[in-house]
Each structure stands twice: as C-alpha cells, then as structure tokens.
C-alpha cells in the first residue's frame, strides 16, 4: 500500500502494517492507545528489541530445519495429493467437455492462494509484533481478515471465471460442442464457488495455525505460508472436482443462480468490510500484483494444456515443483517482511536464510521423485532425468528467492507493505517459470 509522508496520526488506528506505521514515535503511539479497537495501539518501544539480530548462525540453521523443514514436508504431501487429484479430475466429464477448465486450474490455484498467503503473512506479522498475545485482539484480527478473505475470494473467482472464458476462445484451448453461454456460466460458477468455499476453510486453518504457533513459541513466518498453500491447493482441487462434476449435470439456469448467490453474499460482506476500520483500507490495495499473477499463471495454464497430452505425467509434477519453490519463496518473503516491520536489516542473515532454504529444496525434490516413481511407474525416472529435474528446481528456487529479496526491499523502500504485495509477484513468476522449466525437462529427457 502506498503511503505519503503527511499521513495523519489517525492512520495508526488501522490494522494495516505499513512502513510509516512503525516509525511513529512513542508519543504518537500512546495517543492512539485509548482506542480499544485498534490493533496498532501499542507503543513503538514494544518493537525495540530485535530478536533475530541476536541469533547465531547455528540457531538460524536449527530454527529453519526444525520449523521450516517439517512445514515444507507437509506442503509436499499436500502438493503430491494435489497433483494426483489434478491428474484424476482432468479425466472427468467436465474437463473432457470444456477444455478451458485446464486453463482455469493454475490461474485459480495462484490467485486464490495469493489471497490466502497475504492473509497468512499479515497475521504472521501481527503475531510476531505481539498482537496475538491478547485473545480479544486475536479474535478481532481473525474476524476482520476472514471477512476480507471471503470478499477477495469472490472477486478472484469471478476474475478467474472471466479469464478462463476469454481464453477458451483461443484456438489452442481446444474445441468443444458446449454452447458459449453454458460454458461461461459453468466456468464462472465453478470458479466463484470453489474460491469462496475453499478460502473459508483455508482461512480457518490459517487462523488456527498462527494462533497455535504463537502459543508454542514457533515463528509463524516459518510455517504459515507452506501450510496455507499446500492445504489450499489440495482443497481447491477437491472442491473444483466435486463442483464441476455436479454443475455439468445441472440444467443451464442453475450455475448462473449459484454465481449470483455468491455475489449477493459478497455484497453483504462488502458492507461489513467497509465499516471495519481494520480492513477498509485493504479493499483497494494489492490488486495490481494479483493482475500480474493472473497473467503469468495464465501462461502456465496454456503451457500445461499444450503439453498435457504429449506428457501425461507432467500435470502431476506441476503443483509440486511450483509448490515447493513458491513455499520457500513465501517463507523467505514473510521473514523479510517481519524484519522490515521490526526495523531489522541484517543482510548476512538474509543471505544465510536464502542459502539454507535453497539447500533444503534439493533433498525434498529428490525424495518426491523417488516417492512419485513408486506410485506412478509410468514416469521414467533415470539418472539423466533426476539431474535435469533437480537442476531445473535449483534454478527455479534461486530465481524465486532472489525475486523475493529484491521485491521486499524495493516495495518497502517505495512505501509499500510487502505483506500485501510481494506474494503475487513470487507465486505468479514462480508458476510461470516452473511450468516452463518442467516442460523443458520433459523435452530434454
């Protein structure tokens, strides 16, 4: 979110975590402490002790291995399930009749995941700044962010439905005999319904994860985004599979009515969000990065659609390769954002974290290939394939981590909050690059 230097002190009453908010003086903060509804009504002296700067290299490595590694393994399990679910639903009736659903999948996964990741990073920052120490404040944060997430998911679902409908007109999207209006209504209802229902479930999981991690002294920056993205992808594909199977068998007016019902619900939520001082400023923030993520994910979708028939094993690998790379990128970005909010600038620590996350990525990818080979004998996994695949994942991971570091610092220096803006850039670029790299892996091997 863009800030100006002449903002009023009343802006401190908002939940928005911005560069300007945390440069306030103790006097400014104390002037707003009388507002019981403000999540930011704390003295800036609360944040003067920078714990990350006191950690040794050994402590940082231990923290990442103990906290990040298990979260990434959980995300891999979720991504593996998501890959198999995708491989399963791509053969159902709806996908056979309307090939545009193939385009919808990566766009929906990316945009829906980004709104959930933004919620996770915002709440992780709140937790690290002490706002989850009070049950009253934590409940306010959860309620406000849940309503905002549901509103954003409705907008995302409608956008994905529209994008998929427009892309279905391209010759490369395949031919089908379904009337255009029928196809458009099915795409719209499936996208909106899947986004809203999935985001509601994942939002509850994010809230629970952040709250419990804070209770047990675990840094939510290390586990919040991997848990959100892995379960988010898996639940999205499951819900999409059920919805498309159900809606394809309904009469033409029904999908349209479903879409209108969700839009009506969103209008009711919009009224609450506009009247909530903690979320109203987020309504117009962060949409441009989502547009970028939609564009890059659309490219990824077109690549998957083009190579799915030639390489049937490829769709099952896409969520994992992109998922692991995106997870280490969002973990890194979440840690960077928190350190920026705490006014901590330790380049050596950031470089160490980048290197460790990149190294962690390699054994996880190798383990996934070995496990995938057991359950899918059709995938030819030889030494050459492993070498090319791991090389692609290393380049992919390094590109994402470098982008995260560059984007966080650039956004912060320009007055934007990375919590609201950086994740779409990371995941959008990661999905596009990862899918292209994976296609190259199959072409080379």
Tab-separated table of C-alpha atoms in Angstrom:
chain	number	residue	atom	x	y	z
A	1	UNK	CA	0.000	0.000	0.000
A	2	UNK	CA	1.366	3.385	-0.962
A	3	UNK	CA	1.991	5.815	1.832
A	4	UNK	CA	2.675	9.516	1.945
A	5	UNK	CA	4.784	11.368	4.409
A	6	UNK	CA	1.968	13.641	5.531
A	7	UNK	CA	-0.436	10.975	6.788
A	8	UNK	CA	-2.430	11.848	9.880
A	9	UNK	CA	-1.692	10.147	13.152
A	10	UNK	CA	-5.219	8.768	12.975
A	11	UNK	CA	-3.967	6.245	10.426
A	12	UNK	CA	-2.453	4.373	13.365
A	13	UNK	CA	-5.972	3.203	14.170
A	14	UNK	CA	-5.891	0.875	11.173
A	15	UNK	CA	-4.700	-2.700	11.159
A	16	UNK	CA	-2.587	-2.011	8.081
A	17	UNK	CA	1.055	-2.761	8.728
A	18	UNK	CA	2.986	-0.180	6.763
A	19	UNK	CA	6.497	1.250	6.835
A	20	UNK	CA	5.156	4.527	8.179
A	21	UNK	CA	3.127	2.901	10.963
A	22	UNK	CA	6.195	1.535	12.706
A	23	UNK	CA	8.269	4.661	12.509
A	24	UNK	CA	5.886	6.513	14.783
A	25	UNK	CA	7.228	7.891	17.989
A	26	UNK	CA	6.203	6.596	21.374
A	27	UNK	CA	4.141	9.729	21.798
A	28	UNK	CA	2.193	9.122	18.594
A	29	UNK	CA	1.511	5.538	19.569
A	30	UNK	CA	0.408	6.438	23.065
A	31	UNK	CA	-2.028	8.990	21.658
A	32	UNK	CA	-3.903	6.177	19.947
A	33	UNK	CA	-3.703	3.665	22.769
A	34	UNK	CA	-7.062	4.764	24.087
A	35	UNK	CA	-8.745	3.262	21.035
A	36	UNK	CA	-9.668	-0.266	22.143
A	37	UNK	CA	-10.465	-1.314	18.588
A	38	UNK	CA	-7.012	-0.581	17.197
A	39	UNK	CA	-4.578	-3.424	16.623
A	40	UNK	CA	-1.760	-0.931	16.396
A	41	UNK	CA	-2.414	0.928	19.640
A	42	UNK	CA	0.886	-0.096	21.162
A	43	UNK	CA	3.980	1.857	21.989
A	44	UNK	CA	6.727	1.512	19.422
A	45	UNK	CA	9.003	0.630	22.294
A	46	UNK	CA	7.466	-2.837	22.099
A	47	UNK	CA	9.500	-3.438	18.955
A	48	UNK	CA	12.882	-2.036	20.045
A	49	UNK	CA	14.412	-5.397	20.926
A	50	UNK	CA	15.310	-7.165	17.672
A	51	UNK	CA	15.431	-10.889	18.493
A	52	UNK	CA	16.519	-12.020	15.014
A	53	UNK	CA	19.726	-9.983	15.188
A	54	UNK	CA	20.731	-11.832	18.363
A	55	UNK	CA	20.574	-15.278	16.759
A	56	UNK	CA	23.751	-17.076	15.822
A	57	UNK	CA	24.262	-18.918	12.550
A	58	UNK	CA	23.750	-22.230	14.341
A	59	UNK	CA	20.477	-21.020	15.855
A	60	UNK	CA	19.179	-19.847	12.485
A	61	UNK	CA	20.047	-23.152	10.833
A	62	UNK	CA	18.408	-25.090	13.662
A	63	UNK	CA	15.279	-22.929	13.503
A	64	UNK	CA	14.896	-23.388	9.760
A	65	UNK	CA	15.493	-27.132	9.939
A	66	UNK	CA	13.181	-27.697	12.899
A	67	UNK	CA	10.361	-25.391	11.822
A	68	UNK	CA	10.583	-24.888	8.060
A	69	UNK	CA	11.568	-28.434	7.037
A	70	UNK	CA	8.507	-30.137	8.610
A	71	UNK	CA	6.219	-27.451	7.184
A	72	UNK	CA	7.723	-27.983	3.727
A	73	UNK	CA	7.309	-31.750	4.069
A	74	UNK	CA	3.657	-31.216	4.926
A	75	UNK	CA	3.366	-28.921	1.927
A	76	UNK	CA	4.969	-31.596	-0.269
A	77	UNK	CA	2.426	-34.139	0.965
A	78	UNK	CA	-0.322	-31.658	0.150
A	79	UNK	CA	1.208	-30.905	-3.243
A	80	UNK	CA	1.532	-34.618	-4.032
A	81	UNK	CA	-2.115	-35.098	-3.172
A	82	UNK	CA	-2.953	-32.029	-5.251
A	83	UNK	CA	-1.008	-33.456	-8.180
A	84	UNK	CA	-2.835	-36.766	-8.049
A	85	UNK	CA	-6.170	-35.017	-7.606
A	86	UNK	CA	-5.414	-32.885	-10.655
A	87	UNK	CA	-4.442	-35.975	-12.620
A	88	UNK	CA	-7.733	-37.539	-11.574
A	89	UNK	CA	-10.125	-34.678	-12.203
A	90	UNK	CA	-8.633	-33.896	-15.617
A	91	UNK	CA	-10.333	-37.072	-16.849
A	92	UNK	CA	-13.793	-36.258	-15.535
A	93	UNK	CA	-16.709	-35.318	-17.731
A	94	UNK	CA	-16.478	-31.570	-17.222
A	95	UNK	CA	-12.816	-31.371	-18.263
A	96	UNK	CA	-13.492	-33.556	-21.305
A	97	UNK	CA	-16.363	-31.364	-22.484
A	98	UNK	CA	-14.841	-27.982	-21.562
A	99	UNK	CA	-11.026	-27.922	-22.019
A	100	UNK	CA	-10.970	-24.371	-20.590
A	101	UNK	CA	-11.055	-25.968	-17.126
A	102	UNK	CA	-7.396	-26.874	-17.733
A	103	UNK	CA	-6.664	-23.155	-18.100
A	104	UNK	CA	-8.704	-22.374	-15.004
A	105	UNK	CA	-6.748	-24.664	-12.672
A	106	UNK	CA	-3.362	-22.842	-12.472
A	107	UNK	CA	-4.989	-19.395	-12.537
A	108	UNK	CA	-7.446	-20.316	-9.777
A	109	UNK	CA	-4.769	-22.002	-7.674
A	110	UNK	CA	-2.474	-18.997	-7.994
A	111	UNK	CA	-4.928	-16.175	-7.340
A	112	UNK	CA	-6.839	-17.950	-4.580
A	113	UNK	CA	-3.580	-18.990	-2.957
A	114	UNK	CA	-2.253	-15.437	-3.094
A	115	UNK	CA	-5.199	-14.007	-1.180
A	116	UNK	CA	-4.712	-16.725	1.436
A	117	UNK	CA	-0.951	-16.178	1.562
A	118	UNK	CA	-1.477	-12.441	2.013
A	119	UNK	CA	-3.762	-13.198	4.939
A	120	UNK	CA	-1.161	-15.578	6.393
A	121	UNK	CA	1.718	-13.095	6.088
A	122	UNK	CA	-0.355	-10.251	7.554
A	123	UNK	CA	-1.388	-12.364	10.518
A	124	UNK	CA	2.144	-13.742	10.957
A	125	UNK	CA	3.464	-10.205	11.168
A	126	UNK	CA	0.736	-9.326	13.672
A	127	UNK	CA	1.648	-12.375	15.753
A	128	UNK	CA	5.370	-11.541	15.702
A	129	UNK	CA	4.580	-7.995	16.790
A	130	UNK	CA	2.583	-9.264	19.771
A	131	UNK	CA	-0.970	-8.670	18.607
A	132	UNK	CA	-1.947	-12.311	19.155
A	133	UNK	CA	-0.928	-12.207	22.789
A	134	UNK	CA	-4.353	-10.854	23.680
A	135	UNK	CA	-7.367	-13.128	22.963
A	136	UNK	CA	-9.536	-10.074	22.306
A	137	UNK	CA	-7.161	-8.625	19.726
A	138	UNK	CA	-6.537	-12.007	18.108
A	139	UNK	CA	-10.278	-12.584	17.640
A	140	UNK	CA	-10.631	-9.145	16.059
A	141	UNK	CA	-7.768	-9.873	13.707
A	142	UNK	CA	-9.197	-13.262	12.721
A	143	UNK	CA	-12.713	-11.910	12.113
A	144	UNK	CA	-11.530	-8.930	10.078
A	145	UNK	CA	-9.135	-10.957	7.946
A	146	UNK	CA	-11.664	-13.740	7.364
A	147	UNK	CA	-14.267	-11.308	6.032
A	148	UNK	CA	-11.688	-9.625	3.844
A	149	UNK	CA	-10.531	-13.019	2.544
A	150	UNK	CA	-14.079	-14.075	1.617
A	151	UNK	CA	-14.650	-10.817	-0.235
A	152	UNK	CA	-11.367	-11.099	-2.102
A	153	UNK	CA	-12.012	-14.749	-2.952
A	154	UNK	CA	-15.331	-13.827	-4.570
A	155	UNK	CA	-13.609	-11.197	-6.702
A	156	UNK	CA	-10.843	-13.670	-7.533
A	157	UNK	CA	-13.332	-16.377	-8.504
A	158	UNK	CA	-15.245	-14.021	-10.790
A	159	UNK	CA	-11.990	-12.855	-12.380
A	160	UNK	CA	-10.771	-16.411	-12.928
A	161	UNK	CA	-14.096	-17.381	-14.482
A	162	UNK	CA	-13.918	-14.426	-16.852
A	163	UNK	CA	-10.267	-15.056	-17.753
A	164	UNK	CA	-10.944	-18.742	-18.431
A	165	UNK	CA	-13.954	-17.873	-20.584
A	166	UNK	CA	-11.948	-15.420	-22.677
A	167	UNK	CA	-9.000	-17.791	-23.045
A	168	UNK	CA	-11.364	-20.570	-24.109
A	169	UNK	CA	-11.959	-18.574	-27.300
A	170	UNK	CA	-8.339	-19.086	-28.353
A	171	UNK	CA	-7.744	-21.914	-30.859
A	172	UNK	CA	-5.208	-23.547	-28.538
A	173	UNK	CA	-7.871	-24.004	-25.869
A	174	UNK	CA	-9.352	-26.907	-27.806
A	175	UNK	CA	-12.680	-27.414	-29.495
A	176	UNK	CA	-15.908	-28.401	-27.779
A	177	UNK	CA	-19.586	-28.523	-28.604
A	178	UNK	CA	-20.796	-26.801	-25.423
A	179	UNK	CA	-22.699	-23.563	-26.170
A	180	UNK	CA	-20.732	-20.471	-25.186
A	181	UNK	CA	-23.230	-19.177	-22.589
A	182	UNK	CA	-23.483	-22.609	-20.988
A	183	UNK	CA	-19.689	-22.883	-20.895
A	184	UNK	CA	-19.273	-19.370	-19.468
A	185	UNK	CA	-21.847	-19.963	-16.706
A	186	UNK	CA	-20.200	-23.259	-15.727
A	187	UNK	CA	-16.745	-21.695	-15.627
A	188	UNK	CA	-17.985	-18.737	-13.575
A	189	UNK	CA	-19.978	-20.796	-11.066
A	190	UNK	CA	-17.156	-23.313	-10.614
A	191	UNK	CA	-14.522	-20.614	-10.104
A	192	UNK	CA	-16.526	-18.484	-7.664
A	193	UNK	CA	-17.901	-21.422	-5.684
A	194	UNK	CA	-14.525	-23.112	-5.424
A	195	UNK	CA	-12.748	-19.885	-4.412
A	196	UNK	CA	-15.231	-18.899	-1.692
A	197	UNK	CA	-15.729	-22.330	-0.126
A	198	UNK	CA	-12.025	-23.160	-0.291
A	199	UNK	CA	-10.897	-19.808	1.119
A	200	UNK	CA	-13.316	-20.108	4.028
A	201	UNK	CA	-11.849	-23.473	5.023
A	202	UNK	CA	-8.244	-22.441	4.481
A	203	UNK	CA	-8.808	-19.142	6.303
A	204	UNK	CA	-9.904	-21.060	9.378
A	205	UNK	CA	-6.807	-23.259	9.079
A	206	UNK	CA	-4.530	-20.221	8.771
A	207	UNK	CA	-6.059	-18.599	11.847
A	208	UNK	CA	-5.662	-21.794	13.860
A	209	UNK	CA	-2.062	-22.300	12.677
A	210	UNK	CA	-0.970	-18.745	13.518
A	211	UNK	CA	-2.662	-18.809	16.917
A	212	UNK	CA	-1.246	-22.203	17.943
A	213	UNK	CA	2.250	-21.436	16.646
A	214	UNK	CA	2.302	-18.256	18.702
A	215	UNK	CA	1.161	-20.176	21.782
A	216	UNK	CA	4.003	-22.697	21.466
A	217	UNK	CA	6.754	-20.242	20.549
A	218	UNK	CA	7.050	-21.234	16.884
A	219	UNK	CA	7.705	-18.462	14.366
A	220	UNK	CA	4.547	-18.305	12.188
A	221	UNK	CA	6.629	-16.866	9.344
A	222	UNK	CA	8.250	-20.296	9.021
A	223	UNK	CA	5.115	-22.421	8.855
A	224	UNK	CA	2.143	-20.210	7.972
A	225	UNK	CA	2.573	-19.891	4.214
A	226	UNK	CA	3.575	-23.535	3.479
A	227	UNK	CA	0.587	-24.872	5.414
A	228	UNK	CA	-1.770	-22.400	3.750
A	229	UNK	CA	-0.558	-23.068	0.216
A	230	UNK	CA	-0.431	-26.875	0.459
A	231	UNK	CA	-3.834	-27.374	2.035
A	232	UNK	CA	-5.188	-24.560	-0.111
A	233	UNK	CA	-4.189	-26.279	-3.367
A	234	UNK	CA	-5.463	-29.654	-2.239
A	235	UNK	CA	-8.815	-28.335	-1.027
A	236	UNK	CA	-9.220	-26.183	-4.143
A	237	UNK	CA	-8.778	-29.134	-6.493
A	238	UNK	CA	-11.060	-31.362	-4.435
A	239	UNK	CA	-13.801	-28.748	-4.348
A	240	UNK	CA	-13.304	-27.979	-8.049
A	241	UNK	CA	-13.624	-31.661	-8.912
A	242	UNK	CA	-16.873	-32.029	-6.974
A	243	UNK	CA	-18.321	-28.732	-8.219
A	244	UNK	CA	-17.579	-29.332	-11.882
A	245	UNK	CA	-18.959	-32.874	-11.722
A	246	UNK	CA	-22.100	-31.584	-10.029
A	247	UNK	CA	-22.650	-28.486	-12.146
A	248	UNK	CA	-22.080	-30.177	-15.501
A	249	UNK	CA	-25.098	-32.373	-14.763
A	250	UNK	CA	-27.410	-29.479	-13.835
A	251	UNK	CA	-29.780	-27.523	-16.021
A	252	UNK	CA	-28.492	-24.277	-17.636
A	253	UNK	CA	-30.031	-21.717	-15.219
A	254	UNK	CA	-28.590	-23.339	-12.087
A	255	UNK	CA	-24.881	-22.401	-12.496
A	256	UNK	CA	-25.884	-18.797	-13.124
A	257	UNK	CA	-28.011	-18.762	-9.959
A	258	UNK	CA	-25.089	-20.150	-7.969
A	259	UNK	CA	-22.867	-17.332	-9.199
A	260	UNK	CA	-25.461	-14.688	-8.358
A	261	UNK	CA	-25.930	-16.127	-4.857
A	262	UNK	CA	-22.208	-15.851	-4.093
A	263	UNK	CA	-22.112	-12.315	-5.495
A	264	UNK	CA	-25.043	-11.344	-3.241
A	265	UNK	CA	-23.176	-12.767	-0.255
A	266	UNK	CA	-20.101	-10.785	-1.247
A	267	UNK	CA	-22.114	-7.562	-1.288
A	268	UNK	CA	-23.217	-8.208	2.291
A	269	UNK	CA	-19.618	-8.863	3.310
A	270	UNK	CA	-18.512	-5.724	1.474
A	271	UNK	CA	-20.784	-3.650	3.711
A	272	UNK	CA	-19.119	-5.105	6.820
A	273	UNK	CA	-15.600	-4.740	5.461
A	274	UNK	CA	-16.179	-1.101	4.501
A	275	UNK	CA	-17.397	-0.339	8.018
A	276	UNK	CA	-14.482	-2.182	9.650
A	277	UNK	CA	-11.601	0.218	10.259
A	278	UNK	CA	-9.166	-2.699	10.287
A	279	UNK	CA	-9.903	-3.868	6.731
A	280	UNK	CA	-11.414	-0.995	4.765
A	281	UNK	CA	-8.011	0.252	3.589
A	282	UNK	CA	-7.232	-3.158	2.073
A	283	UNK	CA	-10.130	-3.033	-0.390
A	284	UNK	CA	-8.184	-1.058	-2.966
A	285	UNK	CA	-4.712	-2.425	-2.170
A	286	UNK	CA	-2.739	-5.237	-3.744
A	287	UNK	CA	-4.888	-5.777	-6.833
A	288	UNK	CA	-2.198	-4.907	-9.381
A	289	UNK	CA	0.098	-7.717	-8.172
A	290	UNK	CA	-2.874	-10.087	-8.453
A	291	UNK	CA	-3.358	-8.994	-12.064
A	292	UNK	CA	0.293	-9.813	-12.698
A	293	UNK	CA	-0.155	-13.212	-11.031
A	294	UNK	CA	-3.239	-13.874	-13.172
A	295	UNK	CA	-1.359	-13.061	-16.375
A	296	UNK	CA	1.672	-15.202	-15.546
A	297	UNK	CA	-0.467	-18.089	-14.282
A	298	UNK	CA	-2.490	-17.950	-17.500
A	299	UNK	CA	0.739	-18.559	-19.384
A	300	UNK	CA	1.426	-21.513	-17.097
A	301	UNK	CA	-2.048	-22.857	-17.797
A	302	UNK	CA	-1.543	-22.633	-21.540
A	303	UNK	CA	1.769	-24.495	-21.210
A	304	UNK	CA	0.150	-27.281	-19.167
A	305	UNK	CA	-2.694	-27.587	-21.673
A	306	UNK	CA	-0.255	-27.753	-24.603
A	307	UNK	CA	1.971	-30.475	-23.125
A	308	UNK	CA	-0.583	-32.494	-21.101
A	309	UNK	CA	-1.413	-34.863	-23.968
A	310	UNK	CA	2.201	-35.398	-25.036
A	311	UNK	CA	3.483	-35.872	-21.475
A	312	UNK	CA	0.700	-37.331	-19.279
A	313	UNK	CA	2.986	-37.426	-16.226
A	314	UNK	CA	3.647	-33.688	-16.374
A	315	UNK	CA	0.398	-32.369	-14.763
A	316	UNK	CA	1.078	-34.359	-11.592
A	317	UNK	CA	4.534	-32.779	-11.221
A	318	UNK	CA	3.449	-29.178	-11.821
A	319	UNK	CA	1.877	-28.499	-8.376
A	320	UNK	CA	4.879	-29.990	-6.568
A	321	UNK	CA	7.658	-28.219	-8.438
A	322	UNK	CA	5.826	-24.895	-8.352
A	323	UNK	CA	4.541	-25.515	-4.833
A	324	UNK	CA	7.893	-26.192	-3.174
A	325	UNK	CA	9.558	-23.295	-4.975
A	326	UNK	CA	6.707	-20.973	-4.087
A	327	UNK	CA	6.739	-22.102	-0.463
A	328	UNK	CA	10.415	-21.382	0.140
A	329	UNK	CA	9.917	-18.037	-1.607
A	330	UNK	CA	6.945	-17.018	0.540
A	331	UNK	CA	8.653	-18.201	3.746
A	332	UNK	CA	11.641	-16.047	2.874
A	333	UNK	CA	9.432	-13.078	1.966
A	334	UNK	CA	7.422	-13.434	5.177
A	335	UNK	CA	10.601	-13.392	7.281
A	336	UNK	CA	11.935	-10.402	5.343
A	337	UNK	CA	8.689	-8.502	5.796
A	338	UNK	CA	8.635	-9.123	9.540
A	339	UNK	CA	12.241	-7.990	9.889
A	340	UNK	CA	11.438	-4.824	7.941
A	341	UNK	CA	8.452	-4.102	10.180
A	342	UNK	CA	10.699	-4.593	13.198
A	343	UNK	CA	13.285	-2.263	11.669
A	344	UNK	CA	15.854	-5.047	11.423
A	345	UNK	CA	18.228	-5.050	8.466
A	346	UNK	CA	20.693	-7.943	8.626
A	347	UNK	CA	21.830	-8.730	5.075
A	348	UNK	CA	24.151	-11.516	6.223
A	349	UNK	CA	21.273	-13.283	7.982
A	350	UNK	CA	19.002	-12.875	4.960
A	351	UNK	CA	21.673	-14.339	2.691
A	352	UNK	CA	22.128	-17.269	5.076
A	353	UNK	CA	18.387	-17.944	5.162
A	354	UNK	CA	18.262	-17.779	1.347
A	355	UNK	CA	21.078	-20.311	1.045
A	356	UNK	CA	19.590	-22.711	3.614
A	357	UNK	CA	16.149	-22.617	2.007
A	358	UNK	CA	17.706	-23.324	-1.393
A	359	UNK	CA	19.608	-26.299	0.035
A	360	UNK	CA	16.514	-27.615	1.832
A	361	UNK	CA	14.717	-27.618	-1.509
A	362	UNK	CA	17.058	-30.224	-3.069
A	363	UNK	CA	16.539	-33.303	-0.812
A	364	UNK	CA	12.804	-32.635	-0.699
A	365	UNK	CA	12.622	-32.639	-4.508
A	366	UNK	CA	14.699	-35.842	-4.726
A	367	UNK	CA	12.519	-37.524	-2.112
A	368	UNK	CA	9.403	-36.509	-4.017
A	369	UNK	CA	10.699	-38.003	-7.270
A	370	UNK	CA	11.513	-41.283	-5.512
A	371	UNK	CA	8.081	-41.429	-3.899
A	372	UNK	CA	6.327	-40.455	-7.114
A	373	UNK	CA	8.177	-43.173	-9.025
A	374	UNK	CA	6.820	-45.781	-6.610
A	375	UNK	CA	3.195	-44.767	-7.070
A	376	UNK	CA	3.435	-43.884	-10.778
A	377	UNK	CA	5.595	-46.405	-12.672
A	378	UNK	CA	4.731	-44.680	-15.965
A	379	UNK	CA	7.149	-41.868	-15.096
A	380	UNK	CA	10.619	-42.752	-16.333
A	381	UNK	CA	13.000	-41.632	-13.576
A	382	UNK	CA	16.598	-42.309	-14.558
A	383	UNK	CA	19.828	-40.555	-13.585
A	384	UNK	CA	19.590	-38.133	-16.504
A	385	UNK	CA	16.006	-37.174	-15.682
A	386	UNK	CA	16.865	-36.646	-11.996
A	387	UNK	CA	19.859	-34.468	-12.888
A	388	UNK	CA	17.895	-32.284	-15.310
A	389	UNK	CA	14.899	-32.062	-12.961
A	390	UNK	CA	16.975	-31.106	-9.895
A	391	UNK	CA	18.940	-28.581	-11.938
A	392	UNK	CA	15.676	-27.005	-13.035
A	393	UNK	CA	14.373	-26.867	-9.454
A	394	UNK	CA	17.601	-25.259	-8.193
A	395	UNK	CA	17.464	-22.565	-10.873
A	396	UNK	CA	13.761	-22.131	-10.188
A	397	UNK	CA	14.285	-21.830	-6.419
A	398	UNK	CA	17.194	-19.415	-6.767
A	399	UNK	CA	15.165	-17.208	-9.102
A	400	UNK	CA	12.206	-17.111	-6.682
A	401	UNK	CA	14.321	-16.422	-3.583
A	402	UNK	CA	16.249	-13.675	-5.367
A	403	UNK	CA	12.986	-12.143	-6.554
A	404	UNK	CA	11.559	-12.266	-3.020
A	405	UNK	CA	14.580	-10.469	-1.580
A	406	UNK	CA	14.626	-7.842	-4.305
A	407	UNK	CA	10.854	-7.276	-4.286
A	408	UNK	CA	10.540	-6.946	-0.491
A	409	UNK	CA	13.290	-4.347	-0.265
A	410	UNK	CA	12.059	-2.452	-3.310
A	411	UNK	CA	8.437	-2.380	-2.135
A	412	UNK	CA	9.447	-1.262	1.351
A	413	UNK	CA	11.714	1.485	0.006
A	414	UNK	CA	8.833	2.761	-2.142
A	415	UNK	CA	6.430	2.863	0.805
A	416	UNK	CA	4.527	-0.365	0.102
A	417	UNK	CA	3.860	-3.110	2.633
A	418	UNK	CA	5.350	-6.403	1.373
A	419	UNK	CA	2.672	-8.337	3.271
A	420	UNK	CA	0.078	-7.000	0.822
A	421	UNK	CA	2.048	-7.037	-2.411
A	422	UNK	CA	5.001	-9.417	-2.641
A	423	UNK	CA	3.354	-12.879	-2.651
A	424	UNK	CA	1.578	-12.500	-6.027
A	425	UNK	CA	4.857	-11.481	-7.668
A	426	UNK	CA	6.608	-14.511	-6.179
A	427	UNK	CA	3.959	-17.124	-6.923
A	428	UNK	CA	2.999	-15.716	-10.331
A	429	UNK	CA	6.575	-15.641	-11.551
A	430	UNK	CA	7.247	-18.996	-9.893
A	431	UNK	CA	4.303	-20.723	-11.565
A	432	UNK	CA	5.220	-19.402	-14.993
A	433	UNK	CA	8.934	-20.197	-14.708
A	434	UNK	CA	8.369	-23.544	-13.004
A	435	UNK	CA	5.902	-24.771	-15.614
A	436	UNK	CA	8.178	-23.690	-18.460
A	437	UNK	CA	11.182	-25.345	-16.780
A	438	UNK	CA	9.214	-28.556	-16.268
A	439	UNK	CA	8.168	-28.600	-19.917
A	440	UNK	CA	11.829	-28.178	-20.863
A	441	UNK	CA	12.766	-31.059	-18.563
A	442	UNK	CA	10.395	-33.395	-20.406
A	443	UNK	CA	11.535	-32.104	-23.781
A	444	UNK	CA	15.217	-32.592	-22.914
A	445	UNK	CA	14.825	-36.013	-21.306
